[in-house]
CSV table of C-alpha atoms in Angstrom, one decimal:
chain,number,residue,atom,x,y,z
K,7,MET,CA,-0.1,-0.2,0.0
K,8,SER,CA,1.9,3.0,-0.8
K,9,ASP,CA,0.5,6.2,0.8
K,10,PRO,CA,-1.4,8.9,-1.5
K,11,ALA,CA,0.1,12.3,-2.4
K,12,GLY,CA,-1.1,14.4,-5.0
K,13,PRO,CA,1.1,16.3,-8.0
K,14,PRO,CA,3.9,18.1,-6.1
K,15,SER,CA,3.5,21.8,-6.0
K,16,THR,CA,6.2,24.2,-7.2
K,17,ILE,CA,8.5,25.0,-3.9
K,18,THR,CA,10.8,27.2,-3.4
K,19,PRO,CA,13.2,25.6,-0.6
K,20,SER,CA,15.2,27.6,1.4
K,21,THR,CA,19.2,27.9,1.0
K,22,ALA,CA,21.5,26.6,3.6
K,23,THR,CA,24.5,29.4,4.7
K,24,PRO,CA,26.1,30.4,1.9
K,25,GLN,CA,29.6,28.4,3.8
K,26,HIS,CA,27.3,25.4,4.1
K,27,GLN,CA,26.1,25.6,0.6
K,28,ALA,CA,29.6,26.8,-1.0
K,29,ALA,CA,31.7,24.0,0.8
K,30,ALA,CA,28.9,21.1,0.3
K,31,PRO,CA,29.9,18.6,-3.0
K,32,GLY,CA,27.9,19.3,-6.5
K,33,ARG,CA,28.4,15.1,-6.9
K,34,VAL,CA,27.1,12.4,-4.8
K,35,ARG,CA,26.7,8.6,-5.1
K,36,ALA,CA,23.0,7.9,-4.8
K,37,ALA,CA,21.7,4.4,-5.1
K,38,VAL,CA,17.4,3.9,-5.7
K,39,VAL,CA,15.8,0.5,-4.2
K,40,THR,CA,12.2,0.4,-5.2
K,41,ILE,CA,10.1,-1.9,-2.8
K,42,SER,CA,7.1,-3.9,-4.5
K,43,ASP,CA,6.2,-7.4,-4.9
K,44,THR,CA,4.7,-6.2,-8.2
K,45,ARG,CA,6.8,-3.7,-9.7
K,46,THR,CA,9.2,-4.8,-12.8
K,47,PRO,CA,11.7,-2.5,-14.1
K,48,GLU,CA,9.7,-1.8,-17.6
K,49,THR,CA,6.5,-0.6,-14.9
K,50,ASP,CA,8.9,1.4,-11.8
K,51,THR,CA,8.3,4.2,-12.7
K,52,SER,CA,9.2,5.4,-9.4
K,53,GLY,CA,12.4,4.1,-9.4
K,54,GLY,CA,13.3,5.4,-12.8
K,55,TYR,CA,12.1,9.0,-11.5
K,56,LEU,CA,14.4,8.8,-9.2
K,57,ARG,CA,17.3,7.2,-11.4
K,58,ALA,CA,16.9,9.9,-13.6
K,59,GLN,CA,16.7,13.0,-11.8
K,60,LEU,CA,19.3,11.7,-9.8
K,61,LEU,CA,21.4,11.5,-12.7
K,62,ALA,CA,20.2,14.8,-14.5
K,63,ALA,CA,21.6,16.8,-11.0
K,64,GLY,CA,24.8,15.2,-12.0
K,65,HIS,CA,25.1,12.7,-9.3
K,66,GLU,CA,26.7,9.4,-9.7
K,67,VAL,CA,24.3,6.4,-9.3
K,68,THR,CA,25.9,3.3,-8.0
K,69,GLY,CA,22.5,1.2,-8.1
K,70,HIS,CA,18.8,0.4,-9.2
K,71,ILE,CA,17.7,-2.4,-8.0
K,72,ILE,CA,13.7,-3.9,-7.3
K,73,VAL,CA,13.1,-5.9,-4.0
K,74,ARG,CA,10.0,-7.9,-2.7
K,75,ASP,CA,8.2,-6.7,0.2
K,76,ASP,CA,10.2,-8.9,2.8
K,77,ALA,CA,12.0,-7.7,5.9
K,78,VAL,CA,15.4,-10.1,5.4
K,79,GLU,CA,15.6,-8.6,1.6
K,80,ILE,CA,15.2,-5.4,2.5
K,81,ARG,CA,17.4,-5.2,4.8
K,82,SER,CA,20.2,-7.1,2.9
K,83,ALA,CA,20.0,-4.8,0.2
K,84,LEU,CA,19.7,-2.0,2.2
K,85,VAL,CA,23.4,-2.8,3.7
K,86,ARG,CA,25.2,-4.1,0.5
K,87,LEU,CA,23.9,-0.7,-1.4
K,88,MET,CA,25.1,1.5,1.7
K,89,GLN,CA,28.3,0.2,2.1
K,90,GLY,CA,29.2,2.2,-1.8
K,91,CYS,CA,27.6,5.9,-1.6
K,92,ASP,CA,26.6,8.4,0.6
K,93,ILE,CA,22.5,8.0,0.4
K,94,VAL,CA,19.9,5.7,-0.3
K,95,ILE,CA,16.9,6.0,-1.1
K,96,THR,CA,13.8,3.7,-0.9
K,97,SER,CA,10.3,3.7,-2.6
K,98,GLY,CA,7.5,2.0,-1.5
K,99,GLY,CA,6.8,-0.2,0.9
K,100,THR,CA,5.8,2.8,3.6
K,101,GLY,CA,1.6,1.9,4.2
K,102,ILE,CA,0.0,0.3,6.8
K,103,ALA,CA,-1.0,-3.0,5.3
K,104,GLY,CA,0.4,-6.1,6.1
K,105,ARG,CA,3.1,-6.2,3.3
K,106,ASP,CA,4.6,-3.1,3.9
K,107,VAL,CA,7.7,-3.4,6.0
K,108,THR,CA,10.4,-1.3,4.9
K,109,ILE,CA,9.8,1.4,7.6
K,110,PRO,CA,10.8,-0.7,10.4
K,111,VAL,CA,13.6,-2.1,8.0
K,112,VAL,CA,15.2,1.4,7.4
K,113,GLU,CA,14.8,2.6,11.5
K,114,SER,CA,16.2,-0.5,12.5
K,115,LEU,CA,19.8,0.8,10.3
K,116,ILE,CA,19.3,4.1,11.5
K,117,VAL,CA,21.4,5.9,14.0
K,118,LYS,CA,20.7,9.6,13.8
K,119,PRO,CA,16.7,10.1,12.6
K,120,ILE,CA,16.6,13.2,10.5
K,121,PRO,CA,12.3,13.6,12.0
K,122,GLY,CA,12.1,17.3,10.0
K,123,PHE,CA,12.0,14.8,6.6
K,124,GLY,CA,9.2,13.0,7.3
K,125,GLU,CA,7.7,16.1,9.0
K,126,LEU,CA,8.3,18.4,6.1
K,127,PHE,CA,6.8,15.4,4.1
K,128,ARG,CA,3.8,15.4,5.8
K,129,MET,CA,3.1,18.6,5.4
K,130,LEU,CA,4.0,19.2,1.8
K,131,SER,CA,1.3,16.0,1.2
K,132,TYR,CA,-1.5,17.1,3.5
K,133,ALA,CA,-1.0,20.5,1.1
K,134,GLN,CA,-2.2,17.9,-1.9
K,135,VAL,CA,-4.2,15.7,-0.6
K,136,GLY,CA,-5.3,16.6,3.0
K,137,GLY,CA,-5.4,14.3,6.0
K,138,ALA,CA,-4.6,10.9,4.0
K,139,ALA,CA,-1.7,12.5,4.9
K,140,MET,CA,-1.4,10.5,8.3
K,141,LEU,CA,-0.5,7.4,6.3
K,142,SER,CA,2.6,8.3,5.2
K,143,ARG,CA,5.4,6.8,7.2
K,144,ALA,CA,8.2,8.3,5.5
K,145,LEU,CA,11.7,8.9,7.5
K,146,GLY,CA,14.8,9.7,6.5
K,147,GLY,CA,18.1,9.4,8.9
K,148,LEU,CA,22.3,8.6,9.0
K,149,THR,CA,22.6,4.7,9.5
K,150,ARG,CA,26.7,3.7,10.1
K,151,GLY,CA,27.2,3.8,6.7
K,152,ALA,CA,25.3,6.3,4.5
K,153,LEU,CA,22.1,8.7,4.8
K,154,LEU,CA,19.0,6.8,4.2
K,155,PHE,CA,15.3,7.6,2.9
K,156,ALA,CA,12.7,6.0,2.7
K,157,LEU,CA,9.7,7.6,0.1
K,158,PRO,CA,6.4,6.0,-0.6
K,159,GLY,CA,5.7,4.0,-3.2
K,160,SER,CA,3.5,6.7,-6.1
K,161,LEU,CA,4.8,8.1,-8.7
K,162,ASN,CA,3.8,11.7,-7.0
K,163,ALA,CA,4.9,10.8,-3.5
K,164,VAL,CA,8.6,10.7,-5.0
K,165,GLN,CA,8.2,13.6,-6.7
K,166,THR,CA,7.2,16.0,-3.6
K,167,ALA,CA,10.3,14.3,-1.5
K,168,TRP,CA,12.4,15.2,-4.2
K,169,GLU,CA,11.1,18.8,-5.9
K,170,GLY,CA,10.7,19.9,-2.3
K,171,LEU,CA,13.3,18.4,0.8
K,172,LEU,CA,15.8,16.4,-1.4
K,173,ARG,CA,16.8,17.8,-4.7
K,174,ASP,CA,18.7,20.7,-3.3
K,175,GLN,CA,19.9,18.8,0.1
K,176,LEU,CA,22.1,16.4,-1.2
K,177,GLY,CA,25.2,17.7,-0.8
K,178,HIS,CA,24.2,20.0,2.1
K,179,LEU,CA,23.3,16.6,3.5
K,180,VAL,CA,26.4,14.7,2.8
K,181,PHE,CA,28.6,18.0,4.0
K,182,GLU,CA,27.0,18.1,7.2
K,183,VAL,CA,27.0,14.5,7.9
K,184,ALA,CA,31.2,14.4,6.7
K,185,ARG,CA,32.8,18.1,7.8
K,186,GLN,CA,32.8,16.6,11.8
K,187,GLY,CA,32.8,13.5,11.8
K,188,GLN,CA,30.1,11.0,13.0
K,189,PRO,CA,31.1,9.0,16.8
K,190,GLY,CA,31.5,5.7,16.8
K,191,ALA,CA,32.0,5.7,13.0
K,192,ALA,CA,34.6,4.8,11.1
K,193,ALA,CA,36.7,7.1,8.3
K,194,PRO,CA,34.7,7.3,5.4
K,195,ARG,CA,35.7,5.6,2.5
K,196,PRO,CA,37.0,7.3,-0.3
K,197,GLY,CA,34.7,8.4,-2.4
K,198,GLN,CA,31.8,7.9,0.2
K,199,LEU,CA,30.0,10.8,1.9
K,200,GLY,CA,31.3,13.0,-0.9
K,201,ARG,CA,34.6,13.7,-2.1
K,202,HIS,CA,35.4,16.6,-1.1
K,203,ALA,CA,33.2,16.7,2.0
K,204,ASN,CA,35.0,15.8,4.6
K,205,THR,CA,38.1,18.3,3.3
K,206,ALA,CA,35.8,21.3,3.1
K,207,GLY,CA,34.2,20.9,6.3
K,208,ALA,CA,37.3,20.6,8.8
K,209,GLN,CA,38.5,23.2,6.6
K,210,LEU,CA,34.8,25.8,8.0
K,211,ALA,CA,35.1,23.6,11.6
K,212,ARG,CA,38.5,25.6,12.0
K,213,GLN,CA,37.1,28.8,10.8
K,214,GLU,CA,33.8,28.4,12.9
K,215,GLU,CA,36.6,27.7,16.6
């Protein structure tokens, strides 16, 4: 069951501070995961949209796969993909039907939630579909290897999340994660969490001290 969402509205997102925006990497490594028992490569419109938008924005897509609504398979796929990228974006399985198991899996992997993502997504959805937006369990956060965002499966909902939230903040998110390191986390591998985010973040941190 996918969360309902109407056509994305015209949104002008706020920007980060000029220093942070300038230091954020313009290119990140992202993976796309469609979670569905019925989607195929030919019918995966939401995953295809995300892949196309990431590439059009100049980002690298390290993987694009379809996984069944099975908790073990979802977790295995996410853990594998997170090893080689900065951000993983999933679509599907975020509703309240019996086969919707994406959210518990994603929650088990997140060590630092980003509550504002889900809150803002539901706010945008409410403007489009009213009270039905309460059915959305979309969420995001930081895992021990990458940022992870779980979106509903419908194309309209994915467009809302991309255009209203993710598109203009991917580099900023990666920069914020990497610029001062994360407690208990290993140093990012080369190419992970932005090729330039660590260096730029260290320089900016020294300037702000």
